[in-house]
Amino acid sequence: MIDAGINDGDTVVIERCDDAESGAIVVALVDQTEVTLKRLRRKGASIALEPANKNYDTRIFGPDRVDVQGRLVGLLRRY
């Protein structure tokens, strides 16, 4: 999530929730097997998970394939 200001080694603070507004950065469980931190976008009945890194592509899923587990509420960084 480099382009969102989240760098390697940062610690994110996540608020547990099962839904989030479009545009929020969320922890998403995809197909009950993969957990990822991405920006959530709703497009009709589909859910788009957008990376904040130009080296990765946006992935689009049906609503039954993605479970929101929490949303980003803070960031801790050590210097």
mmCIF file of N, CA and C in Angstrom:
data_model
loop_
_atom_site.group_PDB
_atom_site.id
_atom_site.type_symbol
_atom_site.label_atom_id
_atom_site.label_comp_id
_atom_site.label_asym_id
_atom_site.label_seq_id
_atom_site.Cartn_x
_atom_site.Cartn_y
_atom_site.Cartn_z
ATOM 1 N N MET A 1 0.844 -1.189 0.000
ATOM 2 C CA MET A 1 0.000 0.000 0.000
ATOM 3 C C MET A 1 0.886 1.247 0.000
ATOM 4 N N ILE A 2 1.968 1.169 -0.723
ATOM 5 C CA ILE A 2 2.947 2.248 -0.803
ATOM 6 C C ILE A 2 2.300 3.586 -1.169
ATOM 7 N N ASP A 3 1.423 3.587 -2.166
ATOM 8 C CA ASP A 3 0.823 4.838 -2.631
ATOM 9 C C ASP A 3 -0.230 5.393 -1.670
ATOM 10 N N ALA A 4 -0.569 4.620 -0.629
ATOM 11 C CA ALA A 4 -1.484 5.096 0.416
ATOM 12 C C ALA A 4 -0.692 5.524 1.650
ATOM 13 N N GLY A 5 0.638 5.518 1.541
ATOM 14 C CA GLY A 5 1.478 5.932 2.660
ATOM 15 C C GLY A 5 1.722 4.836 3.678
ATOM 16 N N ILE A 6 1.419 3.590 3.332
ATOM 17 C CA ILE A 6 1.667 2.458 4.219
ATOM 18 C C ILE A 6 2.893 1.737 3.687
ATOM 19 N N ASN A 7 3.965 1.784 4.461
ATOM 20 C CA ASN A 7 5.248 1.239 4.015
ATOM 21 C C ASN A 7 5.540 -0.106 4.657
ATOM 22 N N ASP A 8 6.473 -0.836 4.066
ATOM 23 C CA ASP A 8 6.931 -2.100 4.624
ATOM 24 C C ASP A 8 7.454 -1.847 6.030
ATOM 25 N N GLY A 9 7.005 -2.632 6.984
ATOM 26 C CA GLY A 9 7.433 -2.473 8.367
ATOM 27 C C GLY A 9 6.471 -1.652 9.214
ATOM 28 N N ASP A 10 5.544 -0.939 8.595
ATOM 29 C CA ASP A 10 4.531 -0.194 9.345
ATOM 30 C C ASP A 10 3.571 -1.176 10.004
ATOM 31 N N THR A 11 2.956 -0.732 11.089
ATOM 32 C CA THR A 11 1.917 -1.503 11.766
ATOM 33 C C THR A 11 0.603 -0.764 11.575
ATOM 34 N N VAL A 12 -0.405 -1.472 11.060
ATOM 35 C CA VAL A 12 -1.707 -0.845 10.866
ATOM 36 C C VAL A 12 -2.619 -1.197 12.032
ATOM 37 N N VAL A 13 -3.495 -0.267 12.374
ATOM 38 C CA VAL A 13 -4.484 -0.483 13.425
ATOM 39 C C VAL A 13 -5.816 -0.718 12.708
ATOM 40 N N ILE A 14 -6.428 -1.857 12.999
ATOM 41 C CA ILE A 14 -7.648 -2.272 12.313
ATOM 42 C C ILE A 14 -8.798 -2.336 13.320
ATOM 43 N N GLU A 15 -9.927 -1.721 12.946
ATOM 44 C CA GLU A 15 -11.152 -1.827 13.733
ATOM 45 C C GLU A 15 -11.961 -2.984 13.149
ATOM 46 N N ARG A 16 -12.302 -3.937 13.998
ATOM 47 C CA ARG A 16 -13.072 -5.088 13.528
ATOM 48 C C ARG A 16 -14.463 -4.626 13.081
ATOM 49 N N CYS A 17 -14.851 -5.038 11.881
ATOM 50 C CA CYS A 17 -16.185 -4.745 11.347
ATOM 51 C C CYS A 17 -16.444 -5.719 10.212
ATOM 52 N N ASP A 18 -17.701 -5.873 9.845
ATOM 53 C CA ASP A 18 -18.015 -6.801 8.755
ATOM 54 C C ASP A 18 -18.492 -6.090 7.496
ATOM 55 N N ASP A 19 -18.423 -4.752 7.505
ATOM 56 C CA ASP A 19 -18.783 -3.968 6.326
ATOM 57 C C ASP A 19 -18.044 -2.634 6.412
ATOM 58 N N ALA A 20 -17.839 -2.010 5.282
ATOM 59 C CA ALA A 20 -17.161 -0.704 5.234
ATOM 60 C C ALA A 20 -17.654 0.063 4.030
ATOM 61 N N GLU A 21 -17.540 1.384 4.107
ATOM 62 C CA GLU A 21 -17.978 2.224 3.003
ATOM 63 C C GLU A 21 -17.007 2.101 1.834
ATOM 64 N N SER A 22 -17.513 2.349 0.655
ATOM 65 C CA SER A 22 -16.690 2.329 -0.540
ATOM 66 C C SER A 22 -15.586 3.376 -0.395
ATOM 67 N N GLY A 23 -14.363 2.990 -0.691
ATOM 68 C CA GLY A 23 -13.218 3.886 -0.576
ATOM 69 C C GLY A 23 -12.378 3.638 0.672
ATOM 70 N N ALA A 24 -12.907 2.873 1.619
ATOM 71 C CA ALA A 24 -12.166 2.569 2.848
ATOM 72 C C ALA A 24 -11.085 1.532 2.569
ATOM 73 N N ILE A 25 -10.015 1.582 3.341
ATOM 74 C CA ILE A 25 -8.994 0.542 3.288
ATOM 75 C C ILE A 25 -9.411 -0.523 4.290
ATOM 76 N N VAL A 26 -9.516 -1.763 3.803
ATOM 77 C CA VAL A 26 -10.063 -2.841 4.615
ATOM 78 C C VAL A 26 -9.152 -4.068 4.623
ATOM 79 N N VAL A 27 -9.359 -4.892 5.635
ATOM 80 C CA VAL A 27 -8.823 -6.245 5.639
ATOM 81 C C VAL A 27 -9.927 -7.107 5.036
ATOM 82 N N ALA A 28 -9.630 -7.760 3.918
ATOM 83 C CA ALA A 28 -10.625 -8.560 3.210
ATOM 84 C C ALA A 28 -10.170 -10.012 3.136
ATOM 85 N N LEU A 29 -11.104 -10.913 3.428
ATOM 86 C CA LEU A 29 -10.879 -12.341 3.275
ATOM 87 C C LEU A 29 -11.514 -12.752 1.951
ATOM 88 N N VAL A 30 -10.686 -13.252 1.033
ATOM 89 C CA VAL A 30 -11.142 -13.609 -0.305
ATOM 90 C C VAL A 30 -11.194 -15.131 -0.415
ATOM 91 N N ASP A 31 -12.352 -15.647 -0.804
ATOM 92 C CA ASP A 31 -12.553 -17.084 -1.015
ATOM 93 C C ASP A 31 -12.177 -17.925 0.211
ATOM 94 N N GLN A 32 -12.312 -17.345 1.380
ATOM 95 C CA GLN A 32 -12.026 -18.041 2.640
ATOM 96 C C GLN A 32 -10.576 -18.533 2.748
ATOM 97 N N THR A 33 -9.677 -18.042 1.873
ATOM 98 C CA THR A 33 -8.297 -18.542 1.884
ATOM 99 C C THR A 33 -7.238 -17.448 1.891
ATOM 100 N N GLU A 34 -7.541 -16.273 1.378
ATOM 101 C CA GLU A 34 -6.537 -15.209 1.208
ATOM 102 C C GLU A 34 -6.983 -13.956 1.965
ATOM 103 N N VAL A 35 -6.089 -13.422 2.792
ATOM 104 C CA VAL A 35 -6.368 -12.178 3.500
ATOM 105 C C VAL A 35 -5.492 -11.087 2.904
ATOM 106 N N THR A 36 -6.103 -9.931 2.660
ATOM 107 C CA THR A 36 -5.375 -8.846 2.013
ATOM 108 C C THR A 36 -5.827 -7.496 2.564
ATOM 109 N N LEU A 37 -4.962 -6.516 2.490
ATOM 110 C CA LEU A 37 -5.269 -5.142 2.868
ATOM 111 C C LEU A 37 -5.392 -4.346 1.574
ATOM 112 N N LYS A 38 -6.601 -3.885 1.263
ATOM 113 C CA LYS A 38 -6.852 -3.191 -0.003
ATOM 114 C C LYS A 38 -7.919 -2.123 0.188
ATOM 115 N N ARG A 39 -8.026 -1.216 -0.792
ATOM 116 C CA ARG A 39 -9.107 -0.223 -0.806
ATOM 117 C C ARG A 39 -10.334 -0.895 -1.415
ATOM 118 N N LEU A 40 -11.451 -0.780 -0.727
ATOM 119 C CA LEU A 40 -12.710 -1.392 -1.149
ATOM 120 C C LEU A 40 -13.487 -0.432 -2.029
ATOM 121 N N ARG A 41 -13.953 -0.922 -3.161
ATOM 122 C CA ARG A 41 -14.831 -0.154 -4.048
ATOM 123 C C ARG A 41 -15.995 -1.045 -4.427
ATOM 124 N N ARG A 42 -17.176 -0.522 -4.318
ATOM 125 C CA ARG A 42 -18.369 -1.263 -4.735
ATOM 126 C C ARG A 42 -18.754 -0.792 -6.134
ATOM 127 N N LYS A 43 -18.948 -1.755 -7.019
ATOM 128 C CA LYS A 43 -19.330 -1.456 -8.405
ATOM 129 C C LYS A 43 -20.525 -2.326 -8.739
ATOM 130 N N GLY A 44 -21.724 -1.767 -8.553
ATOM 131 C CA GLY A 44 -22.939 -2.553 -8.734
ATOM 132 C C GLY A 44 -22.969 -3.658 -7.701
ATOM 133 N N ALA A 45 -23.151 -4.884 -8.157
ATOM 134 C CA ALA A 45 -23.177 -6.027 -7.253
ATOM 135 C C ALA A 45 -21.779 -6.581 -6.984
ATOM 136 N N SER A 46 -20.762 -6.021 -7.635
ATOM 137 C CA SER A 46 -19.401 -6.522 -7.495
ATOM 138 C C SER A 46 -18.606 -5.713 -6.478
ATOM 139 N N ILE A 47 -17.535 -6.326 -6.001
ATOM 140 C CA ILE A 47 -16.612 -5.670 -5.082
ATOM 141 C C ILE A 47 -15.247 -5.633 -5.750
ATOM 142 N N ALA A 48 -14.681 -4.440 -5.832
ATOM 143 C CA ALA A 48 -13.332 -4.281 -6.369
ATOM 144 C C ALA A 48 -12.384 -4.054 -5.199
ATOM 145 N N LEU A 49 -11.278 -4.775 -5.191
ATOM 146 C CA LEU A 49 -10.225 -4.574 -4.205
ATOM 147 C C LEU A 49 -9.042 -3.940 -4.932
ATOM 148 N N GLU A 50 -8.799 -2.673 -4.606
ATOM 149 C CA GLU A 50 -7.776 -1.882 -5.301
ATOM 150 C C GLU A 50 -6.498 -1.813 -4.480
ATOM 151 N N PRO A 51 -5.373 -2.182 -5.064
ATOM 152 C CA PRO A 51 -4.098 -2.011 -4.363
ATOM 153 C C PRO A 51 -3.656 -0.556 -4.447
ATOM 154 N N ALA A 52 -2.841 -0.143 -3.506
ATOM 155 C CA ALA A 52 -2.248 1.195 -3.567
ATOM 156 C C ALA A 52 -0.777 1.022 -3.944
ATOM 157 N N ASN A 53 -0.568 0.272 -4.998
ATOM 158 C CA ASN A 53 0.761 -0.006 -5.515
ATOM 159 C C ASN A 53 0.599 -0.268 -7.007
ATOM 160 N N LYS A 54 1.229 0.541 -7.819
ATOM 161 C CA LYS A 54 1.055 0.450 -9.280
ATOM 162 C C LYS A 54 1.532 -0.871 -9.869
ATOM 163 N N ASN A 55 2.261 -1.668 -9.097
ATOM 164 C CA ASN A 55 2.747 -2.959 -9.597
ATOM 165 C C ASN A 55 1.696 -4.064 -9.518
ATOM 166 N N TYR A 56 0.544 -3.769 -8.931
ATOM 167 C CA TYR A 56 -0.521 -4.759 -8.778
ATOM 168 C C TYR A 56 -1.799 -4.259 -9.434
ATOM 169 N N ASP A 57 -2.639 -5.191 -9.864
ATOM 170 C CA ASP A 57 -3.896 -4.861 -10.528
ATOM 171 C C ASP A 57 -5.072 -4.906 -9.558
ATOM 172 N N THR A 58 -6.109 -4.147 -9.874
ATOM 173 C CA THR A 58 -7.370 -4.222 -9.147
ATOM 174 C C THR A 58 -8.012 -5.569 -9.449
ATOM 175 N N ARG A 59 -8.560 -6.191 -8.422
ATOM 176 C CA ARG A 59 -9.248 -7.469 -8.580
ATOM 177 C C ARG A 59 -10.725 -7.267 -8.276
ATOM 178 N N ILE A 60 -11.583 -7.845 -9.089
ATOM 179 C CA ILE A 60 -13.033 -7.687 -8.936
ATOM 180 C C ILE A 60 -13.651 -9.051 -8.633
ATOM 181 N N PHE A 61 -14.534 -9.052 -7.616
ATOM 182 C CA PHE A 61 -15.144 -10.288 -7.126
ATOM 183 C C PHE A 61 -16.642 -10.112 -6.976
ATOM 184 N N GLY A 62 -17.347 -11.233 -6.966
ATOM 185 C CA GLY A 62 -18.750 -11.224 -6.581
ATOM 186 C C GLY A 62 -18.840 -11.029 -5.075
ATOM 187 N N PRO A 63 -19.956 -10.511 -4.583
ATOM 188 C CA PRO A 63 -20.085 -10.213 -3.161
ATOM 189 C C PRO A 63 -19.978 -11.447 -2.260
ATOM 190 N N ASP A 64 -20.258 -12.628 -2.784
ATOM 191 C CA ASP A 64 -20.172 -13.855 -1.988
ATOM 192 C C ASP A 64 -18.738 -14.347 -1.813
ATOM 193 N N ARG A 65 -17.780 -13.725 -2.484
ATOM 194 C CA ARG A 65 -16.384 -14.172 -2.409
ATOM 195 C C ARG A 65 -15.526 -13.338 -1.462
ATOM 196 N N VAL A 66 -16.051 -12.196 -0.993
ATOM 197 C CA VAL A 66 -15.256 -11.290 -0.157
ATOM 198 C C VAL A 66 -15.969 -11.051 1.169
ATOM 199 N N ASP A 67 -15.239 -11.261 2.260
ATOM 200 C CA ASP A 67 -15.732 -10.933 3.595
ATOM 201 C C ASP A 67 -14.835 -9.852 4.181
ATOM 202 N N VAL A 68 -15.425 -8.718 4.526
ATOM 203 C CA VAL A 68 -14.675 -7.654 5.195
ATOM 204 C C VAL A 68 -14.490 -8.077 6.646
ATOM 205 N N GLN A 69 -13.256 -8.018 7.133
ATOM 206 C CA GLN A 69 -12.962 -8.395 8.510
ATOM 207 C C GLN A 69 -12.642 -7.184 9.379
ATOM 208 N N GLY A 70 -12.321 -6.055 8.755
ATOM 209 C CA GLY A 70 -12.018 -4.850 9.511
ATOM 210 C C GLY A 70 -11.640 -3.722 8.580
ATOM 211 N N ARG A 71 -11.514 -2.513 9.177
ATOM 212 C CA ARG A 71 -11.115 -1.355 8.370
ATOM 213 C C ARG A 71 -9.974 -0.624 9.064
ATOM 214 N N LEU A 72 -9.146 -0.017 8.254
ATOM 215 C CA LEU A 72 -7.985 0.715 8.746
ATOM 216 C C LEU A 72 -8.425 1.959 9.507
ATOM 217 N N VAL A 73 -7.921 2.120 10.737
ATOM 218 C CA VAL A 73 -8.236 3.315 11.521
ATOM 219 C C VAL A 73 -6.976 4.032 12.022
ATOM 220 N N GLY A 74 -5.809 3.398 11.827
ATOM 221 C CA GLY A 74 -4.582 4.037 12.289
ATOM 222 C C GLY A 74 -3.358 3.369 11.721
ATOM 223 N N LEU A 75 -2.230 4.037 11.922
ATOM 224 C CA LEU A 75 -0.950 3.551 11.389
ATOM 225 C C LEU A 75 0.146 3.901 12.391
ATOM 226 N N LEU A 76 1.017 2.951 12.672
ATOM 227 C CA LEU A 76 2.160 3.185 13.549
ATOM 228 C C LEU A 76 3.436 2.973 12.742
ATOM 229 N N ARG A 77 4.372 3.883 12.903
ATOM 230 C CA ARG A 77 5.629 3.793 12.175
ATOM 231 C C ARG A 77 6.783 4.053 13.145
ATOM 232 N N ARG A 78 7.814 3.246 13.061
ATOM 233 C CA ARG A 78 9.022 3.437 13.883
ATOM 234 C C ARG A 78 10.100 4.112 13.049
ATOM 235 N N TYR A 79 10.846 4.986 13.678
ATOM 236 C CA TYR A 79 11.952 5.668 12.996
ATOM 237 C C TYR A 79 13.265 5.291 13.636
#
